[in-house]
Tab-separated table of C-alpha atoms and ligand atoms in Angstrom:
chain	number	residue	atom	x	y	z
A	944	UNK	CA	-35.561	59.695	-29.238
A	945	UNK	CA	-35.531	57.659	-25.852
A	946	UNK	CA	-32.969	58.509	-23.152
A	947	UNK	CA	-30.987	55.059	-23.053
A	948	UNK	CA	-29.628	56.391	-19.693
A	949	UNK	CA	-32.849	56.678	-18.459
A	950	UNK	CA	-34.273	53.536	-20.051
A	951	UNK	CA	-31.865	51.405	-18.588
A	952	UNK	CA	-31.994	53.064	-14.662
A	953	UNK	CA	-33.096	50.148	-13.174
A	954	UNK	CA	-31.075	47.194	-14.900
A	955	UNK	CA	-27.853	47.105	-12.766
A	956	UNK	CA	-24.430	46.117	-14.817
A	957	UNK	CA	-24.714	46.496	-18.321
A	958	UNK	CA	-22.185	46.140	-21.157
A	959	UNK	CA	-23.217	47.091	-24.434
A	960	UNK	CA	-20.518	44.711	-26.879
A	961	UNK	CA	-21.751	45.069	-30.391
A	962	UNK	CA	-19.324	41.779	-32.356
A	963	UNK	CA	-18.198	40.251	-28.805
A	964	UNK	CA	-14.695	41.869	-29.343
A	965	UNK	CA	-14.076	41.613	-25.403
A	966	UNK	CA	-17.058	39.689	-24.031
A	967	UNK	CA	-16.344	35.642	-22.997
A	968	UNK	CA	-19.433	34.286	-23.123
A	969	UNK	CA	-18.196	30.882	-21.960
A	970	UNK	CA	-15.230	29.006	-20.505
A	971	UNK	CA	-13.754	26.595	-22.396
A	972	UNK	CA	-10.747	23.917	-22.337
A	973	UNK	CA	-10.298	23.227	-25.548
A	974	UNK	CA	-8.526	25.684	-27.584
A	975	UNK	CA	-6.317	28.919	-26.826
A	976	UNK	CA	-5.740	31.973	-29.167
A	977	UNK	CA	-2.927	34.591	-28.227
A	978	UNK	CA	-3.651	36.870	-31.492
A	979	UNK	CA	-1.117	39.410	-30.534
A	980	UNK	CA	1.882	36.314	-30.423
A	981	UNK	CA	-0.041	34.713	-33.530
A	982	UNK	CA	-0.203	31.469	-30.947
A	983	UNK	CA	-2.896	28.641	-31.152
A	984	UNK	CA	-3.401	26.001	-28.870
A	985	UNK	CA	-5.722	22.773	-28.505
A	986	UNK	CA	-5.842	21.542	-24.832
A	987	UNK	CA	-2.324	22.724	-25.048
A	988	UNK	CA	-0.407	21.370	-27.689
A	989	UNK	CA	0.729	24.110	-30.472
A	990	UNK	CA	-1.268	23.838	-34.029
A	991	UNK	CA	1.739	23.634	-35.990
A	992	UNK	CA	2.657	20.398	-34.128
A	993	UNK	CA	-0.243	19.211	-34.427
A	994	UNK	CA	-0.792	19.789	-38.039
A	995	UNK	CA	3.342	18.535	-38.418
A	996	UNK	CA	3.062	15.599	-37.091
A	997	UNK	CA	-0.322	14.015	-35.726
A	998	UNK	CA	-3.394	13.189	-37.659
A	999	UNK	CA	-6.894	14.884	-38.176
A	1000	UNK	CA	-8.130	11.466	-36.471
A	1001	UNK	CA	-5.797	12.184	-33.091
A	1002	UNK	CA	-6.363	15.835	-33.503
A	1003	UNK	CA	-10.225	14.975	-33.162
A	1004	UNK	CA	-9.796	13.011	-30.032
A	1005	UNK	CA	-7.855	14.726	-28.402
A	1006	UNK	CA	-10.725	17.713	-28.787
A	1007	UNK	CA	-13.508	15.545	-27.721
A	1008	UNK	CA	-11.358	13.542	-24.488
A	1009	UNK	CA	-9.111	16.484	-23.509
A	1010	UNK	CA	-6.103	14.290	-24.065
A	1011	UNK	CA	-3.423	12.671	-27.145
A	1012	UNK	CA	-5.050	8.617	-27.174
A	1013	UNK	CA	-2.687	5.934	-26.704
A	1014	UNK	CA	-2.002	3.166	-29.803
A	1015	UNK	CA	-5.502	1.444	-29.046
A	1016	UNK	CA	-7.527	4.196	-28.147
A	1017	UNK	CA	-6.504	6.014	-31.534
A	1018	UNK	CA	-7.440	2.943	-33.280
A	1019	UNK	CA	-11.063	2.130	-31.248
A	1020	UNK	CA	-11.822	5.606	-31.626
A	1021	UNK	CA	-11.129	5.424	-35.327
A	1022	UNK	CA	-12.833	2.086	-35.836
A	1023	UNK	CA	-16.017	3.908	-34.111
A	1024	UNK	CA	-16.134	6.692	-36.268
A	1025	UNK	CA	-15.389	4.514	-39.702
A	1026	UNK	CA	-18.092	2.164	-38.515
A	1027	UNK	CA	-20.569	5.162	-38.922
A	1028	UNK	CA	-19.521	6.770	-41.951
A	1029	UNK	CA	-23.115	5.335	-43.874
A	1030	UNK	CA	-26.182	7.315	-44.087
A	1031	UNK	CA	-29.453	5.957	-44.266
A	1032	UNK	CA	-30.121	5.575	-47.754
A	1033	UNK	CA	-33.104	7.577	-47.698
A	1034	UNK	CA	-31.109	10.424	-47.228
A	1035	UNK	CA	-29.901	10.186	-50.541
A	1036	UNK	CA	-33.382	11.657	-51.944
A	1037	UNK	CA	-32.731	14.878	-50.216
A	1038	UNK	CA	-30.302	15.498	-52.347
A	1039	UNK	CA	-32.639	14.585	-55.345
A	1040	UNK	CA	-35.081	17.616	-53.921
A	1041	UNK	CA	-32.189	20.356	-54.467
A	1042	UNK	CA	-31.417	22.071	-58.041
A	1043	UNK	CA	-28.610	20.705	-59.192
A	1044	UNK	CA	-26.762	24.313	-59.586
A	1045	UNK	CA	-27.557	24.512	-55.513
A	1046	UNK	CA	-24.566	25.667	-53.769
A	1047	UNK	CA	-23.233	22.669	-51.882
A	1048	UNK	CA	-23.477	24.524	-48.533
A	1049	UNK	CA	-27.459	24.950	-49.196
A	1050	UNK	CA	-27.164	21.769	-49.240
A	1051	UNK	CA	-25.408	21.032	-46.158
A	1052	UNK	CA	-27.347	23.339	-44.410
A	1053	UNK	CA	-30.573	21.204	-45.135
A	1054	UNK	CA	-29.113	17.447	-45.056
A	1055	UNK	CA	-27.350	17.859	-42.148
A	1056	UNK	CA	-29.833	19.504	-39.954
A	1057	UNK	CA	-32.463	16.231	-41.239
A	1058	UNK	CA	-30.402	14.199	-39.736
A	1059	UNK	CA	-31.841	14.302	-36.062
A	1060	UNK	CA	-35.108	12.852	-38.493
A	1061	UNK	CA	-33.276	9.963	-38.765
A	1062	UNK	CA	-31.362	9.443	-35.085
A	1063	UNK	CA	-34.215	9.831	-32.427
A	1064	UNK	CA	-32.086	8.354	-29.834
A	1065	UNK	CA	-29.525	11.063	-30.535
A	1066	UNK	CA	-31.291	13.669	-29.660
A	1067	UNK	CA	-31.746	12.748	-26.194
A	1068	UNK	CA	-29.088	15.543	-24.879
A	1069	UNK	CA	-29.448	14.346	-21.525
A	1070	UNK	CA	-27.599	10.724	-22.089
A	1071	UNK	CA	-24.297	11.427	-21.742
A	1072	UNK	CA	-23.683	8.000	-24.229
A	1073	UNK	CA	-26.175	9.352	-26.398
A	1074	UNK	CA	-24.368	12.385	-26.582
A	1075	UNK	CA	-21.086	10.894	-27.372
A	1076	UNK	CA	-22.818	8.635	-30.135
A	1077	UNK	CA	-24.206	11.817	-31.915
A	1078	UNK	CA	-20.610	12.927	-32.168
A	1079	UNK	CA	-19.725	10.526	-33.225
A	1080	UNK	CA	-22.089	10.072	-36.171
A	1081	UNK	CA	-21.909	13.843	-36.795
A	1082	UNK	CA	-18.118	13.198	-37.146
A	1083	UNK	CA	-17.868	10.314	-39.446
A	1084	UNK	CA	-21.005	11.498	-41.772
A	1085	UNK	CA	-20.187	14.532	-42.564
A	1086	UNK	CA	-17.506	13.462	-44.993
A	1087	UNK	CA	-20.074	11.378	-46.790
A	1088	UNK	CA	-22.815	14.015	-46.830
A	1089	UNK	CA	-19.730	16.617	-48.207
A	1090	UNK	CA	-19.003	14.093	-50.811
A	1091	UNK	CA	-22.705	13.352	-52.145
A	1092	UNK	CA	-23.127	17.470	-52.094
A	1093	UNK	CA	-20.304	17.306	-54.579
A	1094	UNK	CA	-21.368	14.271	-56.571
A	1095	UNK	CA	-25.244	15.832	-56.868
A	1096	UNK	CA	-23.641	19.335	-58.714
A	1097	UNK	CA	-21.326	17.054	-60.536
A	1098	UNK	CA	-24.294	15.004	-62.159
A	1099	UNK	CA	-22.422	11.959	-60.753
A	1100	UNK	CA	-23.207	8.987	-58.637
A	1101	UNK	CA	-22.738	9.046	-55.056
A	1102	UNK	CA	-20.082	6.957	-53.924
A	1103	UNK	CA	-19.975	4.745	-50.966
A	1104	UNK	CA	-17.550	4.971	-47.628
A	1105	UNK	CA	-14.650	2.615	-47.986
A	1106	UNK	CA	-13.925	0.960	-44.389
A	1107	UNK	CA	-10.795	-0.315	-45.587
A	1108	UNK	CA	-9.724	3.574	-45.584
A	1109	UNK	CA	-8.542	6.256	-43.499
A	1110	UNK	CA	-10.901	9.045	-42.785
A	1111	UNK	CA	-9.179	11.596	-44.920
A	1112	UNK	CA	-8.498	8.912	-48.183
A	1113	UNK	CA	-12.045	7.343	-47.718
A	1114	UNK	CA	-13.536	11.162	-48.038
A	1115	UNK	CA	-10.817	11.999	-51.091
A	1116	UNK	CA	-12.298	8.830	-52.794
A	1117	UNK	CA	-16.134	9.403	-52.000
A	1118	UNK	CA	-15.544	12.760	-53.853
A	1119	UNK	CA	-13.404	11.952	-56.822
A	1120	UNK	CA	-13.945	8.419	-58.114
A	1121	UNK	CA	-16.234	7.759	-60.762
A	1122	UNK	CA	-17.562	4.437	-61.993
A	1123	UNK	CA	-15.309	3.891	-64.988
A	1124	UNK	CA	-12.389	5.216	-62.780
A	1125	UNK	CA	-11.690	4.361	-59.179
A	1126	UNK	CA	-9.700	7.291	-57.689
A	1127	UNK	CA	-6.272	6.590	-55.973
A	1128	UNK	CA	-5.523	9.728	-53.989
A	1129	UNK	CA	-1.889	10.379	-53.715
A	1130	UNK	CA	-0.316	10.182	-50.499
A	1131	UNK	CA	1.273	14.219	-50.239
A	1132	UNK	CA	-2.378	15.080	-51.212
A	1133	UNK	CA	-4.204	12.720	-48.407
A	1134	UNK	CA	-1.698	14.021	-45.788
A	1135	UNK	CA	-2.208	17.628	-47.276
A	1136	UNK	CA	-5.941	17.604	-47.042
A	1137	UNK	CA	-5.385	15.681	-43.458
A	1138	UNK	CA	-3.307	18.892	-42.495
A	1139	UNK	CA	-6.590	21.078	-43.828
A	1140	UNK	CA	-8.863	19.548	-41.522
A	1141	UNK	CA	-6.622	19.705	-38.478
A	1142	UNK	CA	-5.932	23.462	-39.153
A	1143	UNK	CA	-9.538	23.966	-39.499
A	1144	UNK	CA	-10.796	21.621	-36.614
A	1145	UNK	CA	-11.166	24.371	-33.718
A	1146	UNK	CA	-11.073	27.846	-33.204
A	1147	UNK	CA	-12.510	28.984	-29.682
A	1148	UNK	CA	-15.722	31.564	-30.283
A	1149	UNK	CA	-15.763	32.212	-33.687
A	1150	UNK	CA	-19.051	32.807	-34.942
A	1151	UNK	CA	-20.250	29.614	-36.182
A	1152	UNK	CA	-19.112	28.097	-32.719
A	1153	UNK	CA	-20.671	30.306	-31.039
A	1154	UNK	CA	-23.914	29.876	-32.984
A	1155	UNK	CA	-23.662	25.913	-31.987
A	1156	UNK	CA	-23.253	27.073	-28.786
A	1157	UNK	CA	-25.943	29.633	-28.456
A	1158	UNK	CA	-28.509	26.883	-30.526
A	1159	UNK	CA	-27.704	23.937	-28.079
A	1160	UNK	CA	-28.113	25.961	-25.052
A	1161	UNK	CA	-32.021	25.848	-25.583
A	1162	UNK	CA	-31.580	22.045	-25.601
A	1163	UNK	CA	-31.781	21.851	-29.344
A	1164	UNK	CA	-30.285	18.383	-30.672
A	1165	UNK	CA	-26.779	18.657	-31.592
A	1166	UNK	CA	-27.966	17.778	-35.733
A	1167	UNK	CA	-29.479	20.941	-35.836
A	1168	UNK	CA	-27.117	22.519	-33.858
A	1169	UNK	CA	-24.554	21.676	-36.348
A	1170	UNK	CA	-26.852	23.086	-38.910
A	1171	UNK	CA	-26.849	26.211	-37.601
A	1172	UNK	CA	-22.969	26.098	-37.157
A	1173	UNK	CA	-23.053	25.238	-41.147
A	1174	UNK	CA	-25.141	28.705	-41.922
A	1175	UNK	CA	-23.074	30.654	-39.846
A	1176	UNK	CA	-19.730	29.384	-41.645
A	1177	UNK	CA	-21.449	29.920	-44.690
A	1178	UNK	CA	-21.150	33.898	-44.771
A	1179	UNK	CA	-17.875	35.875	-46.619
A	1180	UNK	CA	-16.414	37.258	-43.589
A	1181	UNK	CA	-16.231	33.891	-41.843
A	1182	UNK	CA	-16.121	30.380	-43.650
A	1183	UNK	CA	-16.981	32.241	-47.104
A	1184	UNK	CA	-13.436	33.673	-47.200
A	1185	UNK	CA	-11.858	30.797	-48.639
A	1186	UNK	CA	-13.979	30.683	-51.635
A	1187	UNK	CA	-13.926	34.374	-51.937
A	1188	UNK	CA	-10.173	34.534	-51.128
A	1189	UNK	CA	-9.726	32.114	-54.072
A	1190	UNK	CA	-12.051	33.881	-56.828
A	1191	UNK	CA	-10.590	37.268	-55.766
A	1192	UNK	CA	-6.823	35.937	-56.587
A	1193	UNK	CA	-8.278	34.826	-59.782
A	1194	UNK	CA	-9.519	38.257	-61.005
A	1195	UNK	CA	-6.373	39.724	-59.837
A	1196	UNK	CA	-4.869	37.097	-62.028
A	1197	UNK	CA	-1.501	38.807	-62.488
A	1198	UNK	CA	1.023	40.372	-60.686
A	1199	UNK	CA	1.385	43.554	-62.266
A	1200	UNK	CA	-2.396	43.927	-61.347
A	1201	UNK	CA	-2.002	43.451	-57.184
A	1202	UNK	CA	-1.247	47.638	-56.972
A	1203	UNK	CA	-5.131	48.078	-58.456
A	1204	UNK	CA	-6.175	45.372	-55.512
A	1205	UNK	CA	-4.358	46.997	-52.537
A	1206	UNK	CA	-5.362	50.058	-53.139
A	1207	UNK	CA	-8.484	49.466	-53.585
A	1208	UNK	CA	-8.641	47.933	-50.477
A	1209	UNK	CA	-7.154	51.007	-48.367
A	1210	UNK	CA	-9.897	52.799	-49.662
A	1211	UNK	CA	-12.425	54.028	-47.491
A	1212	UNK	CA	-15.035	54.668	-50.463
A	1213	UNK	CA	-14.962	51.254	-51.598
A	1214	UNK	CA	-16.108	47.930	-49.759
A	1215	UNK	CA	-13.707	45.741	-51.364
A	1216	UNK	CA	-11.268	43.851	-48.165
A	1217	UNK	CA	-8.562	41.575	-49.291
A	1218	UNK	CA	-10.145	38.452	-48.679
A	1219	UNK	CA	-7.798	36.293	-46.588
A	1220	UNK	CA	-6.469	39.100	-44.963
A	1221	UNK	CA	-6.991	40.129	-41.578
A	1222	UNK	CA	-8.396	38.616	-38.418
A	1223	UNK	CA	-10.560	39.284	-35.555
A	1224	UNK	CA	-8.473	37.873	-32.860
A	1225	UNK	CA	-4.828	37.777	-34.657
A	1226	UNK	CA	-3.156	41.049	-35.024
A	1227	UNK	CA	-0.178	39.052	-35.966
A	1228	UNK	CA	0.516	36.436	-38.751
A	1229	UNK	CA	-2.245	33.434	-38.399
A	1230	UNK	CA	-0.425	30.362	-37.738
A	1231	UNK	CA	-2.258	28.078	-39.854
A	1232	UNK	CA	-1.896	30.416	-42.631
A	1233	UNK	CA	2.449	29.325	-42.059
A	1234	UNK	CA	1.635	25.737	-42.226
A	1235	UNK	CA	-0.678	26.460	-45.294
A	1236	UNK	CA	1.672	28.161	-47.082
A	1237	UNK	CA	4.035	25.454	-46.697
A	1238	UNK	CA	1.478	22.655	-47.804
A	1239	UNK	CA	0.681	24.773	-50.962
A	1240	UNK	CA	4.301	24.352	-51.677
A	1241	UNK	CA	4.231	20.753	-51.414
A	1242	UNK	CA	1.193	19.714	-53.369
A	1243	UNK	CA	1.846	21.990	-55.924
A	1244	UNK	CA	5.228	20.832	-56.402
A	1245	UNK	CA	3.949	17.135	-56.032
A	1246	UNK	CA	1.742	17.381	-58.255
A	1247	UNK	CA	3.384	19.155	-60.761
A	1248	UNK	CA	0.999	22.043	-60.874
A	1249	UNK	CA	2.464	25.383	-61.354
A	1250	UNK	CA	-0.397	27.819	-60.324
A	1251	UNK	CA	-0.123	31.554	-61.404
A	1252	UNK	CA	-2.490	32.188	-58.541
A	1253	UNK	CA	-0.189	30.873	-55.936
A	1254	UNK	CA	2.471	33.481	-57.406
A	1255	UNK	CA	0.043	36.029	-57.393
A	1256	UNK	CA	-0.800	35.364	-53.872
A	1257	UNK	CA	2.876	35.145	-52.463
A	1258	UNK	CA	3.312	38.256	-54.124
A	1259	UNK	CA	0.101	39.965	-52.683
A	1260	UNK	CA	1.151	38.897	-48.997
A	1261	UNK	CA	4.445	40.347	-49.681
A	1262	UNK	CA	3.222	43.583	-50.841
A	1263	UNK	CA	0.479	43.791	-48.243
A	1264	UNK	CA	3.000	43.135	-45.299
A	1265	UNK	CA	5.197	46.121	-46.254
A	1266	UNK	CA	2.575	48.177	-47.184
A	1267	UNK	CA	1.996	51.137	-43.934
A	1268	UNK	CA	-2.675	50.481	-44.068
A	1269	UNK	CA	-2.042	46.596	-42.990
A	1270	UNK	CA	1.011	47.080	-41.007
A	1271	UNK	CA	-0.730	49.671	-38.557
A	1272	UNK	CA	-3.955	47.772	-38.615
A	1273	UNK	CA	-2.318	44.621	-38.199
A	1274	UNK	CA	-3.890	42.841	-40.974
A	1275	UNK	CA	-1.290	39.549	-41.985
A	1276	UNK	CA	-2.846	36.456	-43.991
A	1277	UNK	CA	-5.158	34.577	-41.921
A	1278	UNK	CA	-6.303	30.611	-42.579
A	1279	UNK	CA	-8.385	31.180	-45.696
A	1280	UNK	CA	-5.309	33.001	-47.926
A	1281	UNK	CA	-4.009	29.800	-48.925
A	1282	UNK	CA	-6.365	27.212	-48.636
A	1283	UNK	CA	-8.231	28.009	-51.588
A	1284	UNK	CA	-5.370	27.136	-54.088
A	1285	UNK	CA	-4.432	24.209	-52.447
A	1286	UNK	CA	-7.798	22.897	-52.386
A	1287	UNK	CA	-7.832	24.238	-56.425
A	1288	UNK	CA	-5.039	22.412	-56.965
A	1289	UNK	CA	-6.338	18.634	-55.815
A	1290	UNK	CA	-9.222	19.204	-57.872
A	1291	UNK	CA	-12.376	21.019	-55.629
A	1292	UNK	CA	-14.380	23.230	-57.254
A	1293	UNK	CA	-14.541	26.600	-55.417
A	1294	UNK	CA	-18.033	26.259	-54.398
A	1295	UNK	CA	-16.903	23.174	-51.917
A	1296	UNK	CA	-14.116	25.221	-50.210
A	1297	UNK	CA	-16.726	26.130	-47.312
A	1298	UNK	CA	-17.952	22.567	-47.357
A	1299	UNK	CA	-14.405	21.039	-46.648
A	1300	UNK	CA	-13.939	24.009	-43.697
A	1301	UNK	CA	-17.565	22.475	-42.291
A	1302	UNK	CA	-16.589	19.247	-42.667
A	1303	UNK	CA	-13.544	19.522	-40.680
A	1304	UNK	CA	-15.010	22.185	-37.828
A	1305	UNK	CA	-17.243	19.524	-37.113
A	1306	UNK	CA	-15.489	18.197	-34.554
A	1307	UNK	CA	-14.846	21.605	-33.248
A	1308	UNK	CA	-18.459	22.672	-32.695
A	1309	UNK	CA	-19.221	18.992	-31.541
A	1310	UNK	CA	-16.327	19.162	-28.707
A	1311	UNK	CA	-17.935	22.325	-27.943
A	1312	UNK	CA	-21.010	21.304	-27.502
A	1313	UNK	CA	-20.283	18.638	-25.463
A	1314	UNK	CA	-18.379	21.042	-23.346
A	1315	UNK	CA	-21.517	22.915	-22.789
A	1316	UNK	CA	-23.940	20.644	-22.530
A	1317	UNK	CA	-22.179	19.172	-19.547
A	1318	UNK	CA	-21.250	21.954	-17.221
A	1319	UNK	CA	-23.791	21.669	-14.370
A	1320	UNK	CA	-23.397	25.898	-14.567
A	1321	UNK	CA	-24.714	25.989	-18.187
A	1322	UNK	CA	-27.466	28.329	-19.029
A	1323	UNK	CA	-29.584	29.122	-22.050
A	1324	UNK	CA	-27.542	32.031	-24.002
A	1325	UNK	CA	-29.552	34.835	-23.746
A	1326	UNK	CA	-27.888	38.369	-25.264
A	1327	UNK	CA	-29.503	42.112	-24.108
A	1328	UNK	CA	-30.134	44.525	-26.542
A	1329	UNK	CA	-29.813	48.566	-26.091
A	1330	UNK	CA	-33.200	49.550	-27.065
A	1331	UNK	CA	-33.040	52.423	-29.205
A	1332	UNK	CA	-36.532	53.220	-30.519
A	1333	UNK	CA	-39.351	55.553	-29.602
A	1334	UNK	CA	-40.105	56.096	-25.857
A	1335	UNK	CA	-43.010	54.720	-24.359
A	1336	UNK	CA	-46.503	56.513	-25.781
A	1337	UNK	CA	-50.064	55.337	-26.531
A	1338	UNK	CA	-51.660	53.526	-29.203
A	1339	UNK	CA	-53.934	55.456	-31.438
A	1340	UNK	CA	-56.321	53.652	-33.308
A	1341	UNK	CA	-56.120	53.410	-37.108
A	1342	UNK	CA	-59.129	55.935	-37.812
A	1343	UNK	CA	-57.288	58.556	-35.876
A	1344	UNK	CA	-54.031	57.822	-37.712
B	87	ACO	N1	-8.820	44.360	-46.267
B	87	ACO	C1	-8.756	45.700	-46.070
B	87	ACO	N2	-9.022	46.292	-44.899
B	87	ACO	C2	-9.382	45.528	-43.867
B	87	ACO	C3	-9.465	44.119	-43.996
B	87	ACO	C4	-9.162	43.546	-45.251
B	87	ACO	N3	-9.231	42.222	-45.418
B	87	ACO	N4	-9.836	43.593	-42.808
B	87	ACO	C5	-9.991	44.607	-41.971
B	87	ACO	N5	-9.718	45.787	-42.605
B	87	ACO	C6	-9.722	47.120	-41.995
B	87	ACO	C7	-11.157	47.601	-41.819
B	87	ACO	O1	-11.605	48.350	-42.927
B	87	ACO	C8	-11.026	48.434	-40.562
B	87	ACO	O2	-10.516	49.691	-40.927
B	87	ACO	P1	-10.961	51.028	-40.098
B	87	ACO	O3	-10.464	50.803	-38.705
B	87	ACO	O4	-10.269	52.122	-40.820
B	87	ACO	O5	-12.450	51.088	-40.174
B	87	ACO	C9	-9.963	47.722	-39.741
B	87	ACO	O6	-9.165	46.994	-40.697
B	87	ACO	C10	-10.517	46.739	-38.729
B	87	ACO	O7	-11.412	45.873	-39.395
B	87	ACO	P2	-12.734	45.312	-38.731
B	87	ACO	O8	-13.669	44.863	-39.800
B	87	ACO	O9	-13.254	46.277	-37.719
B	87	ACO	O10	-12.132	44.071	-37.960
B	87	ACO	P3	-12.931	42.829	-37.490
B	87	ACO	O11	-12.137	42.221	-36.417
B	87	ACO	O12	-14.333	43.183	-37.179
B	87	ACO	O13	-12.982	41.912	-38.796
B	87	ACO	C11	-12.537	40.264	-40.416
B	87	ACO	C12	-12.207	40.794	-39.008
B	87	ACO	C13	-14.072	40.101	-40.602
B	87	ACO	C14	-11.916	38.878	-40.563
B	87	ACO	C15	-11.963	41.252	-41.455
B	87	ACO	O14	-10.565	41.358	-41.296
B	87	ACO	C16	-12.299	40.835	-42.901
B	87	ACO	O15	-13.389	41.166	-43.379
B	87	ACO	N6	-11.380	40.105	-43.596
B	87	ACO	C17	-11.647	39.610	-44.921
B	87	ACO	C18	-12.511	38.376	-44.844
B	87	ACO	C19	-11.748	37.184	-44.318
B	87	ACO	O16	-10.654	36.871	-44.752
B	87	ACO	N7	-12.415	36.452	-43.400
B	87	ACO	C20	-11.847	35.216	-42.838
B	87	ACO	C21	-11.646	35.342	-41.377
B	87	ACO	S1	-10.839	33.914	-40.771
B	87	ACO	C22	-12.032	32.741	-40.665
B	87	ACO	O17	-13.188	32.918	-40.569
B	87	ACO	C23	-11.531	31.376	-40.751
């Protein structure tokens, strides 16, 4: 076995971070976790504000421009991105080219990252306007791409953008209406799936952030940046959780059976986690997971929808957070606990839980990438490794072998 010591002699500095869990490997003015106070920040202004009282629309600018828009700024900037919501039509046999039981985010993965086939002018990363175009495209498509994912599984037509909408009702109806039925969202479940996106829109250097980040910094074009974003998301311990969050509730199903759950997940045998539970930067409660809570309250109420799972999930949290295992290793609710039932509860299958979280970190990874792209300091991400295979010896050729 090589002497890593040794190996290594010559390199100067050198930090060996396996997960990031104390490496920056950017600056960034967008968004600011304190996990230990369970505080979140965009360019200052708390998330619970935010999701209270502004819109996923203000919320977005404010990410990409650093600051809240005045009156007409809000409404140019929203004109721009509903003025972009169509995709070429051509697009629409992409879709046609997937199985029909494809998961949604397959199908994200692929659409979206085709994209830069259909915007040559948007890749060219070194126009700032260019830039800013592609962002806004990638912004205002997505919902439409989300939607058509949906409509493809469902065996349904896809459904045209509405200009005469707002972002969030537009996306609601692209999703939901059929032919013989045009669907009129309610307004508690527009402003509740509004509140989704904003307290999914950023999140500093999680891992599918960081993945944009890493992918543009070769000079890749920001549609197949976002691409790679999407796979990242994708995976159970990240944008997964939702989905699995949701599905695991279900098979608990009941209270009585939550004991069987948390033990199973204290123990060290078994790779069960409580999905929805525990965070890699908040050793405290999440505080989107407050504001979710509180939406699930609302639409479930609003639409009249009582929800075993939500009891068996307020019951779960309740056992969990007086339960010694999660208190000492600081494992409280995080974003994904709650999501899943409100998002059950306006009508989304499971398998587009990940898709809605894509849909609205878009702007995130976008902002981000922007960010990047334009510090004069930036560099292409480039990670060491601790080599830990044979030391150096000679080649032998096969007939000596
Ligand atoms: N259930 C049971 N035990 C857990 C859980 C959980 N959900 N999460 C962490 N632990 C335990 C681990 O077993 C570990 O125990 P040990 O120290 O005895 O080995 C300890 O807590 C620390 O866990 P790590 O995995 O080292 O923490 P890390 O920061 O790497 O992981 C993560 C964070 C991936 C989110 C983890 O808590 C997890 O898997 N949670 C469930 C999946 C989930 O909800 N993901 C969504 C994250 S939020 C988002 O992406 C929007």
């Amino acid at each position: 076995v090589v002497d890593v010591r040794k190996l290594y002699a010559n390199t100067g500095m050198f930090t060996y971070d396996p997960g990031f869990t104390s490496t920056a490997s950017c600056d960034s003015g967008l968004t600011y976790i304190d996990g230990d106070a369970g505080i979140l920040l965009h360019r200052g202004y708390p998330i619970d504000q935010l999701a209270e009282q502004s819109s996923f629309m203000e919320v977005s600018y404010l990410l990409l421009n650093g600051e809240l828009p005045s009156k007409t700024e809000l409404e140019d900037f929203t004109r721009t991105i509903t003025l972009h919501t169509m995709v070429h039509e051509q697009l629409t046999t992409f879709y046609r080219g997937f199985r029909r039981d494809a998961h949604p985010m397959a199908i994200m993965c692929g659409v979206v990252g085709a994209l830069s086939a259909f915007y040559h002018d948007s890749t060219d990363i070194s126009d700032p306007e260019q830039r800013k175009i592609a962002s806004h495209r990638l912004i205002a498509k997505m919902p439409t791409i989300a939607a058509m994912a949906y409509k493809y599984s469902a065996g349904q037509p896809f459904v045209y953008p509405r200009n005469d909408l707002s972002y969030t009702a537009n996306f609601l109806r692209m999703t939901f209406s059929v032919p013989a039925e045009e669907y009129e969202p309610d307004p508690v479940v527009v402003d509740a799936m509004d509140k989704i996106f904003i307290l999914h829109a950023d999140h500093e250097q999680n891992a599918s952030t960081s993945t944009v980040r890493l992918a543009g910094s070769s000079g890749a074009n920001p549609f197949a940046c976002i691409a790679a974003g999407i796979a990242c998301l994708w995976g159970p311990a990240h944008g997964g959780a939702n989905e699995a969050a949701l599905n695991m509730l279900r098979e608990i199903g009941t209270v009585d059976r939550i004991p069987e759950y948390i033990a199973r997940a204290k123990n060290k045998d078994d790779p069960f986690r409580l999905m929805g539970f525990g965070h890699r930067v908040y050793k405290n409660y999440d505080p989107r997971a407050t504001v979710m809570q509180k939406t699930a309250k609302d639409v479930l109420a609003k639409l009249g929808v009582s929800d075993p799972i939500f009891d068996v999930a307020k019951e779960l949290e309740q056992i969990a957070l007086n339960d010694p295992y999660f208190i000492e290793k600081k494992l409280y609710p995080n974003v994904d606990f709650y999501s899943g039932v409100i998002l059950s509860a306006i009508g989304f299958p499971t398998e587009m839980f990940t898709v809605l979280f894509a849909l609205a970190r878009t702007v995130g990874w976008v902002a981000q990438w922007n960010e990047m792209i334009s510090d004069p300091a930036q560099k292409i991400g480039r990670p060491r490794q601790l080599y830990t295979g044979p030391a150096e010896r000679d080649y032998v050729p096969v007939s000596q072998r």
